[in-house]
Each structure stands twice: as C-alpha cells, then as structure tokens.
C-alpha cells in the first residue's frame, strides 16, 4: 500500500529539469514547500529513516539514495535534518538509473551521459567503501 502511495505522489509531483546540469549530470528536482510536496518528502524521509536507502557518492559528496522504479532519488539536505515545519524549501532530486557503477559512485572523469559506460572501477577509502559523509 505504501509503495502505491509513494509511486502515486512521485507521478503527480511537478518535476522540473535541473537546467544547470542538463548536459553533464541530467536530473530533475521538486521542492517541498513551493511545490506543495510535503507528503512526498515525509514518505521519502520515512523510507530513508527505515534503512531503505543506499549510501553512495557523487564526486566528493556522500548521499543516501532511494531506488524506486527506474529512478534513484536523493535529498540535498540529509534526511535526518529535514524539518518540514521550519519554512525551508527542501530539494528532492531524481535521475534515471544508469544500471552501472554510476548509480552508486560517481567520480572525476565519469560522464553523466547514459551511453558513456565508466571505464574505471570505483575509487574507495581503502576498504571498499565511499568516504564517509561530512
């Protein structure tokens, strides 16, 4: 039932293209307040709090990604710090899945173009994990 609810909210959300990155790392985003998406943000944060997210890295930034359907979703503010009553506009991003390493780790030299399969394996901190979130 919750899967149907979050899928329905995702389908109704007014996703907009992140124009600044359309040629390098294409993705879309929606805003919590401006776009009246409180319920969607509540469900995404609840899923992440429940441990359904996967830690990944975009260059030097660690993110927690939620994989639903053919997309990965991530917040610009850590889910533990989102307070939907504080008047801020929080950002929820989504990008189509690459179905390769870039769904988990994006590093310098990678391309955001779907057809450009990454040649290098993921860099790590020596134990096979991305650097911790700072």
XYZ file of C-alpha atoms in Angstrom:
134
model
C 0.000 0.000 0.000
C 2.792 2.452 0.915
C 4.556 1.611 -2.381
C 1.422 2.596 -4.280
C 1.145 5.841 -2.308
C 4.733 6.958 -2.876
C 4.548 5.933 -6.541
C 1.346 7.934 -6.951
C 2.883 11.005 -5.290
C 6.003 10.723 -7.446
C 3.827 10.522 -10.550
C 1.895 13.670 -9.598
C 4.891 15.743 -8.497
C 5.829 18.685 -10.753
C 9.370 17.526 -11.573
C 11.497 20.138 -13.304
C 14.764 19.748 -15.173
C 17.915 20.840 -13.364
C 18.984 23.115 -16.223
C 22.466 23.832 -14.849
C 23.387 20.142 -15.177
C 21.339 19.079 -18.193
C 24.435 18.452 -20.349
C 26.655 16.949 -17.646
C 24.561 15.180 -14.983
C 20.922 15.341 -16.106
C 18.346 15.038 -13.349
C 15.079 16.521 -12.141
C 14.022 18.013 -8.844
C 10.978 19.052 -6.838
C 10.703 21.440 -3.867
C 8.959 20.559 -0.613
C 7.171 23.857 0.051
C 6.999 25.720 -3.238
C 5.650 22.626 -4.997
C 3.426 21.572 -2.067
C 5.099 18.162 -1.779
C 5.097 17.705 1.986
C 3.569 14.220 1.848
C 6.109 13.013 -0.719
C 9.001 14.345 1.383
C 7.529 12.730 4.515
C 7.363 9.334 2.802
C 10.858 9.608 1.303
C 12.333 10.595 4.677
C 10.423 7.777 6.408
C 11.828 5.256 3.930
C 15.358 6.548 4.466
C 14.931 6.501 8.270
C 13.713 2.891 7.967
C 17.021 1.953 6.334
C 15.802 1.574 2.753
C 18.425 3.976 1.390
C 21.769 3.019 -0.097
C 24.886 5.059 0.632
C 26.611 6.335 -2.478
C 28.883 9.107 -3.634
C 28.699 11.903 -6.184
C 32.293 13.118 -6.561
C 33.212 14.205 -3.003
C 29.648 14.298 -1.659
C 28.138 11.277 0.074
C 24.406 10.801 -0.418
C 21.785 8.302 0.610
C 19.897 7.113 -2.468
C 16.428 5.604 -2.574
C 15.828 3.381 -5.592
C 12.228 3.259 -6.846
C 11.194 2.067 -10.282
C 13.680 3.215 -12.888
C 14.978 6.152 -10.820
C 17.220 6.944 -7.895
C 16.125 9.701 -5.508
C 18.228 11.801 -3.150
C 17.804 14.843 -0.931
C 20.117 17.858 -0.926
C 19.760 18.014 2.865
C 20.442 14.868 4.877
C 17.114 13.176 5.624
C 17.821 13.331 9.360
C 17.966 17.148 9.161
C 14.766 17.719 7.152
C 12.180 19.605 9.228
C 9.134 20.255 7.064
C 7.758 22.702 9.643
C 10.716 25.120 9.531
C 9.597 27.016 6.400
C 12.558 25.947 4.265
C 12.238 24.622 0.738
C 13.936 21.228 0.680
C 15.065 19.663 -2.596
C 14.344 16.099 -3.728
C 16.259 15.060 -6.839
C 15.804 12.116 -9.146
C 17.746 10.691 -12.051
C 17.101 7.712 -14.302
C 19.168 4.690 -13.345
C 22.337 4.084 -15.333
C 22.357 0.423 -14.284
C 26.113 0.556 -13.731
C 28.549 1.813 -11.073
C 27.349 5.415 -11.506
C 24.144 4.568 -9.653
C 26.289 4.264 -6.509
C 29.588 6.082 -7.093
C 30.306 8.964 -9.448
C 33.903 10.083 -9.571
C 36.048 12.540 -11.506
C 36.296 11.575 -15.169
C 32.836 9.988 -15.271
C 30.242 11.232 -17.716
C 26.573 11.776 -16.993
C 25.647 10.658 -20.485
C 23.787 7.355 -20.302
C 25.710 5.896 -23.240
C 29.141 6.533 -21.639
C 29.852 3.443 -19.559
C 32.531 4.228 -16.921
C 35.910 2.697 -17.694
C 37.433 2.916 -14.200
C 36.293 0.961 -11.143
C 35.041 2.963 -8.178
C 37.711 4.588 -6.042
C 37.449 3.787 -2.348
C 38.858 4.765 1.018
C 40.926 1.586 1.129
C 38.249 -0.741 2.494
C 35.881 -0.706 -0.448
C 33.530 1.952 0.895
C 32.987 5.553 -0.169
C 34.409 8.248 2.088
C 32.022 8.967 4.983
C 29.609 11.885 4.831
C 30.985 15.067 6.374
